[in-house]
mmCIF file of C-alpha atoms in Angstrom:
data_model
loop_
_atom_site.group_PDB
_atom_site.id
_atom_site.type_symbol
_atom_site.label_atom_id
_atom_site.label_comp_id
_atom_site.label_asym_id
_atom_site.label_seq_id
_atom_site.Cartn_x
_atom_site.Cartn_y
_atom_site.Cartn_z
ATOM 1 C CA UNK Q 1 60.371 77.638 111.806
ATOM 2 C CA UNK Q 2 62.305 78.762 108.815
ATOM 3 C CA UNK Q 3 65.465 76.999 107.721
ATOM 4 C CA UNK Q 4 68.095 78.031 105.227
ATOM 5 C CA UNK Q 5 70.382 75.779 103.236
ATOM 6 C CA UNK Q 6 73.456 76.961 101.421
ATOM 7 C CA UNK Q 7 74.783 74.437 98.953
ATOM 8 C CA UNK Q 8 78.547 74.211 99.115
ATOM 9 C CA UNK Q 9 80.543 75.341 102.122
ATOM 10 C CA UNK Q 10 83.450 76.344 99.859
ATOM 11 C CA UNK Q 11 83.484 77.755 96.343
ATOM 12 C CA UNK Q 12 86.585 78.492 94.288
ATOM 13 C CA UNK Q 13 86.377 80.817 91.307
ATOM 14 C CA UNK Q 14 88.891 82.435 89.015
ATOM 15 C CA UNK Q 15 89.203 86.189 88.926
ATOM 16 C CA UNK Q 16 86.834 87.491 86.278
ATOM 17 C CA UNK Q 17 84.606 84.411 86.371
ATOM 18 C CA UNK Q 18 80.980 84.196 87.431
ATOM 19 C CA UNK Q 19 80.263 83.844 91.127
ATOM 20 C CA UNK Q 20 77.175 81.782 91.954
ATOM 21 C CA UNK Q 21 76.234 81.026 95.543
ATOM 22 C CA UNK Q 22 73.149 78.950 96.206
ATOM 23 C CA UNK Q 23 70.570 79.468 98.924
ATOM 24 C CA UNK Q 24 67.306 77.645 99.519
ATOM 25 C CA UNK Q 25 64.799 78.457 102.228
ATOM 26 C CA UNK Q 26 62.055 76.291 103.674
ATOM 27 C CA UNK Q 27 58.690 76.182 101.977
ATOM 28 C CA UNK Q 28 56.834 79.113 103.475
ATOM 29 C CA UNK Q 29 57.746 82.419 101.891
ATOM 30 C CA UNK Q 30 59.576 84.593 104.406
ATOM 31 C CA UNK Q 31 58.948 88.329 104.464
ATOM 32 C CA UNK Q 32 62.617 89.104 104.112
ATOM 33 C CA UNK Q 33 65.606 87.341 102.629
ATOM 34 C CA UNK Q 34 69.147 88.592 102.957
ATOM 35 C CA UNK Q 35 72.682 87.994 101.858
ATOM 36 C CA UNK Q 36 75.438 89.073 104.200
ATOM 37 C CA UNK Q 37 79.209 88.971 103.686
ATOM 38 C CA UNK Q 38 81.861 88.469 106.333
ATOM 39 C CA UNK Q 39 85.474 89.391 105.655
ATOM 40 C CA UNK Q 40 88.185 87.829 107.836
ATOM 41 C CA UNK Q 41 88.129 89.029 111.418
ATOM 42 C CA UNK Q 42 85.177 91.290 110.804
ATOM 43 C CA UNK Q 43 81.481 91.339 111.475
ATOM 44 C CA UNK Q 44 78.831 90.773 108.834
ATOM 45 C CA UNK Q 45 77.870 93.361 106.252
ATOM 46 C CA UNK Q 46 74.566 93.456 104.400
ATOM 47 C CA UNK Q 47 74.937 92.802 100.657
ATOM 48 C CA UNK Q 48 71.278 92.909 99.691
ATOM 49 C CA UNK Q 49 67.734 92.325 100.886
ATOM 50 C CA UNK Q 50 64.572 90.910 99.288
ATOM 51 C CA UNK Q 51 61.280 92.418 100.395
ATOM 52 C CA UNK Q 52 58.848 91.129 97.730
ATOM 53 C CA UNK Q 53 58.945 94.414 95.821
ATOM 54 C CA UNK Q 54 61.025 92.842 93.032
ATOM 55 C CA UNK Q 55 62.291 89.333 92.403
ATOM 56 C CA UNK Q 56 65.689 90.524 91.180
ATOM 57 C CA UNK Q 57 67.525 92.415 93.865
ATOM 58 C CA UNK Q 58 70.680 94.412 93.268
ATOM 59 C CA UNK Q 59 73.148 94.869 96.072
ATOM 60 C CA UNK Q 60 76.493 96.388 96.745
ATOM 61 C CA UNK Q 61 79.783 95.521 95.043
ATOM 62 C CA UNK Q 62 78.061 94.269 91.874
ATOM 63 C CA UNK Q 63 76.165 91.420 93.529
ATOM 64 C CA UNK Q 64 72.573 90.563 92.795
ATOM 65 C CA UNK Q 65 70.147 87.843 93.824
ATOM 66 C CA UNK Q 66 67.004 86.443 92.300
ATOM 67 C CA UNK Q 67 64.052 85.245 94.334
ATOM 68 C CA UNK Q 68 62.323 82.197 92.817
ATOM 69 C CA UNK Q 69 59.284 81.112 94.767
ATOM 70 C CA UNK Q 70 58.760 77.948 92.694
ATOM 71 C CA UNK Q 71 62.261 76.801 93.588
ATOM 72 C CA UNK Q 72 62.311 78.287 97.119
ATOM 73 C CA UNK Q 73 65.646 79.789 96.170
ATOM 74 C CA UNK Q 74 67.482 83.055 96.546
ATOM 75 C CA UNK Q 75 70.799 82.518 94.764
ATOM 76 C CA UNK Q 76 73.501 85.185 94.777
ATOM 77 C CA UNK Q 77 75.503 86.030 91.661
ATOM 78 C CA UNK Q 78 78.202 88.369 90.469
ATOM 79 C CA UNK Q 79 79.172 88.369 86.800
ATOM 80 C CA UNK Q 80 82.894 88.891 87.309
ATOM 81 C CA UNK Q 81 84.753 87.920 90.474
ATOM 82 C CA UNK Q 82 87.351 90.219 91.954
ATOM 83 C CA UNK Q 83 90.075 89.297 94.405
ATOM 84 C CA UNK Q 84 88.370 91.461 96.998
ATOM 85 C CA UNK Q 85 85.295 89.174 96.872
ATOM 86 C CA UNK Q 86 87.147 86.523 98.856
ATOM 87 C CA UNK Q 87 85.057 86.215 102.000
ATOM 88 C CA UNK Q 88 82.326 84.130 103.590
ATOM 89 C CA UNK Q 89 78.777 84.697 102.436
ATOM 90 C CA UNK Q 90 75.649 83.997 104.444
ATOM 91 C CA UNK Q 91 72.067 83.740 103.325
ATOM 92 C CA UNK Q 92 69.485 84.605 105.979
ATOM 93 C CA UNK Q 93 65.740 84.806 106.436
ATOM 94 C CA UNK Q 94 63.486 86.638 108.796
ATOM 95 C CA UNK Q 95 60.778 84.426 110.276
ATOM 96 C CA UNK Q 96 58.129 87.100 110.067
ATOM 97 C CA UNK Q 97 57.772 90.824 110.462
ATOM 98 C CA UNK Q 98 56.771 90.192 114.039
ATOM 99 C CA UNK Q 99 59.971 88.256 114.623
ATOM 100 C CA UNK Q 100 61.841 91.492 114.553
ATOM 101 C CA UNK Q 101 65.489 91.146 113.886
ATOM 102 C CA UNK Q 102 65.678 87.446 114.667
ATOM 103 C CA UNK Q 103 67.340 86.057 111.577
ATOM 104 C CA UNK Q 104 67.994 82.449 110.685
ATOM 105 C CA UNK Q 105 71.274 82.045 108.842
ATOM 106 C CA UNK Q 106 72.517 79.417 106.472
ATOM 107 C CA UNK Q 107 75.782 77.658 107.151
ATOM 108 C CA UNK Q 108 77.772 80.014 104.978
ATOM 109 C CA UNK Q 109 79.815 79.634 101.797
ATOM 110 C CA UNK Q 110 83.453 80.586 101.789
ATOM 111 C CA UNK Q 111 84.592 82.031 98.465
ATOM 112 C CA UNK Q 112 88.166 81.721 97.281
ATOM 113 C CA UNK Q 113 89.182 83.805 94.271
ATOM 114 C CA UNK Q 114 92.119 82.544 92.245
ATOM 115 C CA UNK Q 115 94.234 84.981 90.228
ATOM 116 C CA UNK T 1 78.789 107.927 111.857
ATOM 117 C CA UNK T 2 80.486 105.444 114.153
ATOM 118 C CA UNK T 3 79.641 101.791 113.672
ATOM 119 C CA UNK T 4 78.684 99.167 116.210
ATOM 120 C CA UNK T 5 81.357 98.896 118.866
ATOM 121 C CA UNK T 6 81.944 95.742 120.850
ATOM 122 C CA UNK T 7 84.236 95.317 123.822
ATOM 123 C CA UNK T 8 86.354 93.486 124.598
ATOM 124 C CA UNK T 9 87.456 92.151 121.227
ATOM 125 C CA UNK T 10 89.240 89.142 122.661
ATOM 126 C CA UNK T 11 89.088 87.433 126.016
ATOM 127 C CA UNK T 12 90.077 84.183 127.610
ATOM 128 C CA UNK T 13 88.211 82.637 130.523
ATOM 129 C CA UNK T 14 88.240 79.332 132.321
ATOM 130 C CA UNK T 15 85.358 76.944 132.843
ATOM 131 C CA UNK T 16 82.979 78.007 135.569
ATOM 132 C CA UNK T 17 83.749 81.701 135.282
ATOM 133 C CA UNK T 18 81.332 84.264 133.998
ATOM 134 C CA UNK T 19 81.781 86.912 131.332
ATOM 135 C CA UNK T 20 80.128 90.179 130.351
ATOM 136 C CA UNK T 21 80.310 91.541 126.815
ATOM 137 C CA UNK T 22 79.377 95.058 125.846
ATOM 138 C CA UNK T 23 77.873 96.547 122.717
ATOM 139 C CA UNK T 24 77.337 100.174 121.712
ATOM 140 C CA UNK T 25 74.950 100.455 118.747
ATOM 141 C CA UNK T 26 75.028 102.982 115.965
ATOM 142 C CA UNK T 27 73.698 106.306 117.141
ATOM 143 C CA UNK T 28 69.928 106.400 116.708
ATOM 144 C CA UNK T 29 69.552 102.630 116.526
ATOM 145 C CA UNK T 30 67.298 101.334 119.269
ATOM 146 C CA UNK T 31 67.295 97.633 118.492
ATOM 147 C CA UNK T 32 70.244 95.472 119.524
ATOM 148 C CA UNK T 33 70.560 91.785 118.712
ATOM 149 C CA UNK T 34 73.164 89.253 119.759
ATOM 150 C CA UNK T 35 74.373 86.267 117.786
ATOM 151 C CA UNK T 36 76.790 83.463 118.562
ATOM 152 C CA UNK T 37 79.051 82.239 115.774
ATOM 153 C CA UNK T 38 80.879 78.922 116.009
ATOM 154 C CA UNK T 39 82.433 76.675 113.352
ATOM 155 C CA UNK T 40 80.097 73.833 114.250
ATOM 156 C CA UNK T 41 76.759 75.572 114.767
ATOM 157 C CA UNK T 42 77.240 78.612 112.578
ATOM 158 C CA UNK T 43 75.384 81.811 113.376
ATOM 159 C CA UNK T 44 72.708 81.452 116.017
ATOM 160 C CA UNK T 45 70.381 84.094 117.386
ATOM 161 C CA UNK T 46 70.688 84.749 121.106
ATOM 162 C CA UNK T 47 68.304 87.608 121.841
ATOM 163 C CA UNK T 48 67.081 91.016 120.743
ATOM 164 C CA UNK T 49 66.409 94.096 122.821
ATOM 165 C CA UNK T 50 64.431 97.189 122.009
ATOM 166 C CA UNK T 51 63.793 100.052 124.400
ATOM 167 C CA UNK T 52 65.305 98.099 127.276
ATOM 168 C CA UNK T 53 62.914 95.170 126.707
ATOM 169 C CA UNK T 54 63.781 91.741 125.410
ATOM 170 C CA UNK T 55 61.721 91.218 122.256
ATOM 171 C CA UNK T 56 62.929 87.830 121.140
ATOM 172 C CA UNK T 57 65.026 85.045 122.573
ATOM 173 C CA UNK T 58 66.808 82.157 120.900
ATOM 174 C CA UNK T 59 67.213 78.604 122.108
ATOM 175 C CA UNK T 60 70.023 79.064 124.563
ATOM 176 C CA UNK T 61 70.155 78.022 128.231
ATOM 177 C CA UNK T 62 69.432 80.458 131.015
ATOM 178 C CA UNK T 63 73.168 80.939 131.557
ATOM 179 C CA UNK T 64 72.980 83.382 128.669
ATOM 180 C CA UNK T 65 71.363 86.654 129.556
ATOM 181 C CA UNK T 66 71.357 90.206 128.389
ATOM 182 C CA UNK T 67 70.081 93.651 129.033
ATOM 183 C CA UNK T 68 69.766 97.000 127.369
ATOM 184 C CA UNK T 69 70.228 100.394 128.916
ATOM 185 C CA UNK T 70 68.312 103.605 128.322
ATOM 186 C CA UNK T 71 71.014 104.822 125.924
ATOM 187 C CA UNK T 72 70.488 101.625 123.837
ATOM 188 C CA UNK T 73 73.849 100.176 124.842
ATOM 189 C CA UNK T 74 73.586 96.479 125.571
ATOM 190 C CA UNK T 75 75.430 93.856 127.542
ATOM 191 C CA UNK T 76 75.259 90.117 127.476
ATOM 192 C CA UNK T 77 76.390 87.843 130.235
ATOM 193 C CA UNK T 78 77.299 84.194 130.229
ATOM 194 C CA UNK T 79 77.568 82.514 133.615
ATOM 195 C CA UNK T 80 79.213 79.226 134.535
ATOM 196 C CA UNK T 81 81.180 79.094 131.320
ATOM 197 C CA UNK T 82 81.563 75.826 129.465
ATOM 198 C CA UNK T 83 84.109 74.863 126.834
ATOM 199 C CA UNK T 84 81.352 74.928 124.230
ATOM 200 C CA UNK T 85 80.736 78.604 124.879
ATOM 201 C CA UNK T 86 83.932 79.426 123.017
ATOM 202 C CA UNK T 87 82.713 81.481 120.091
ATOM 203 C CA UNK T 88 82.595 84.804 118.355
ATOM 204 C CA UNK T 89 79.755 86.822 119.859
ATOM 205 C CA UNK T 90 78.346 89.348 117.441
ATOM 206 C CA UNK T 91 76.208 92.303 118.292
ATOM 207 C CA UNK T 92 74.050 93.968 115.672
ATOM 208 C CA UNK T 93 72.001 97.127 115.782
ATOM 209 C CA UNK T 94 69.049 98.093 113.678
ATOM 210 C CA UNK T 95 66.884 101.077 113.024
ATOM 211 C CA UNK T 96 63.190 100.721 113.735
ATOM 212 C CA UNK T 97 60.697 102.895 111.913
ATOM 213 C CA UNK T 98 58.091 104.978 113.655
ATOM 214 C CA UNK T 99 55.497 102.372 112.601
ATOM 215 C CA UNK T 100 57.377 99.813 114.684
ATOM 216 C CA UNK T 101 58.241 97.842 111.586
ATOM 217 C CA UNK T 102 61.509 96.000 111.667
ATOM 218 C CA UNK T 103 63.663 96.416 108.634
ATOM 219 C CA UNK T 104 65.610 93.261 109.351
ATOM 220 C CA UNK T 105 68.705 95.091 108.193
ATOM 221 C CA UNK T 106 71.380 94.517 110.752
ATOM 222 C CA UNK T 107 74.615 96.403 111.239
ATOM 223 C CA UNK T 108 77.137 94.138 112.895
ATOM 224 C CA UNK T 109 80.072 94.889 115.108
ATOM 225 C CA UNK T 110 83.367 93.059 114.717
ATOM 226 C CA UNK T 111 82.533 90.739 117.577
ATOM 227 C CA UNK T 112 83.994 89.607 120.855
ATOM 228 C CA UNK T 113 85.957 86.405 120.551
ATOM 229 C CA UNK T 114 85.642 84.348 123.704
ATOM 230 C CA UNK T 115 87.892 81.415 124.423
ATOM 231 C CA UNK T 116 87.012 79.154 127.343
ATOM 232 C CA UNK T 117 89.811 76.960 128.673
#
């Protein structure tokens, strides 16, 4: 079974600084990798999705993620943090195409943006 | 287009009771998944339904059950509630292509927050 590890449960960044959130998956390459964001008292919203078409994936709100098979990583970045980026971010994998919409999530990283 | 709607948003129950949560997916979405979110265990998959059939099930006891209706609306039920069942229960809907390929892209509702006393 797939597993997902997010390094750092909390990240603090200054407004305008680089946001880097780390995600590593278990050794077998999953068909899909995702980053979701959860704002306070809300459900999750899809930021971006990797489908093997391209290793660099661009998402909404200026976020992007790079798939690195050699490092089993799918780190999320944003060049310049905005106050509105304060939220919790989850990396997720799909076991297989046959697994349908059964996703395995990482533990989440809460982002605090300082003015 | 309306999003995923979950009811009730908040509820309080006592141990031993049972609870039913409801989810209305986005119009046209036929797949509905349920997830449990807790501070200790994070986000865990409960089950997925498509066309009124359970497609996948997570590692939860039989006290957790669900169903899907012909209009794609879904309910989940938890019987004999335990303190550890206190959680945010998230429903997510997804569009399936005509080739029966799952996109894995989930649209989540705001959740039903259950507190068990």
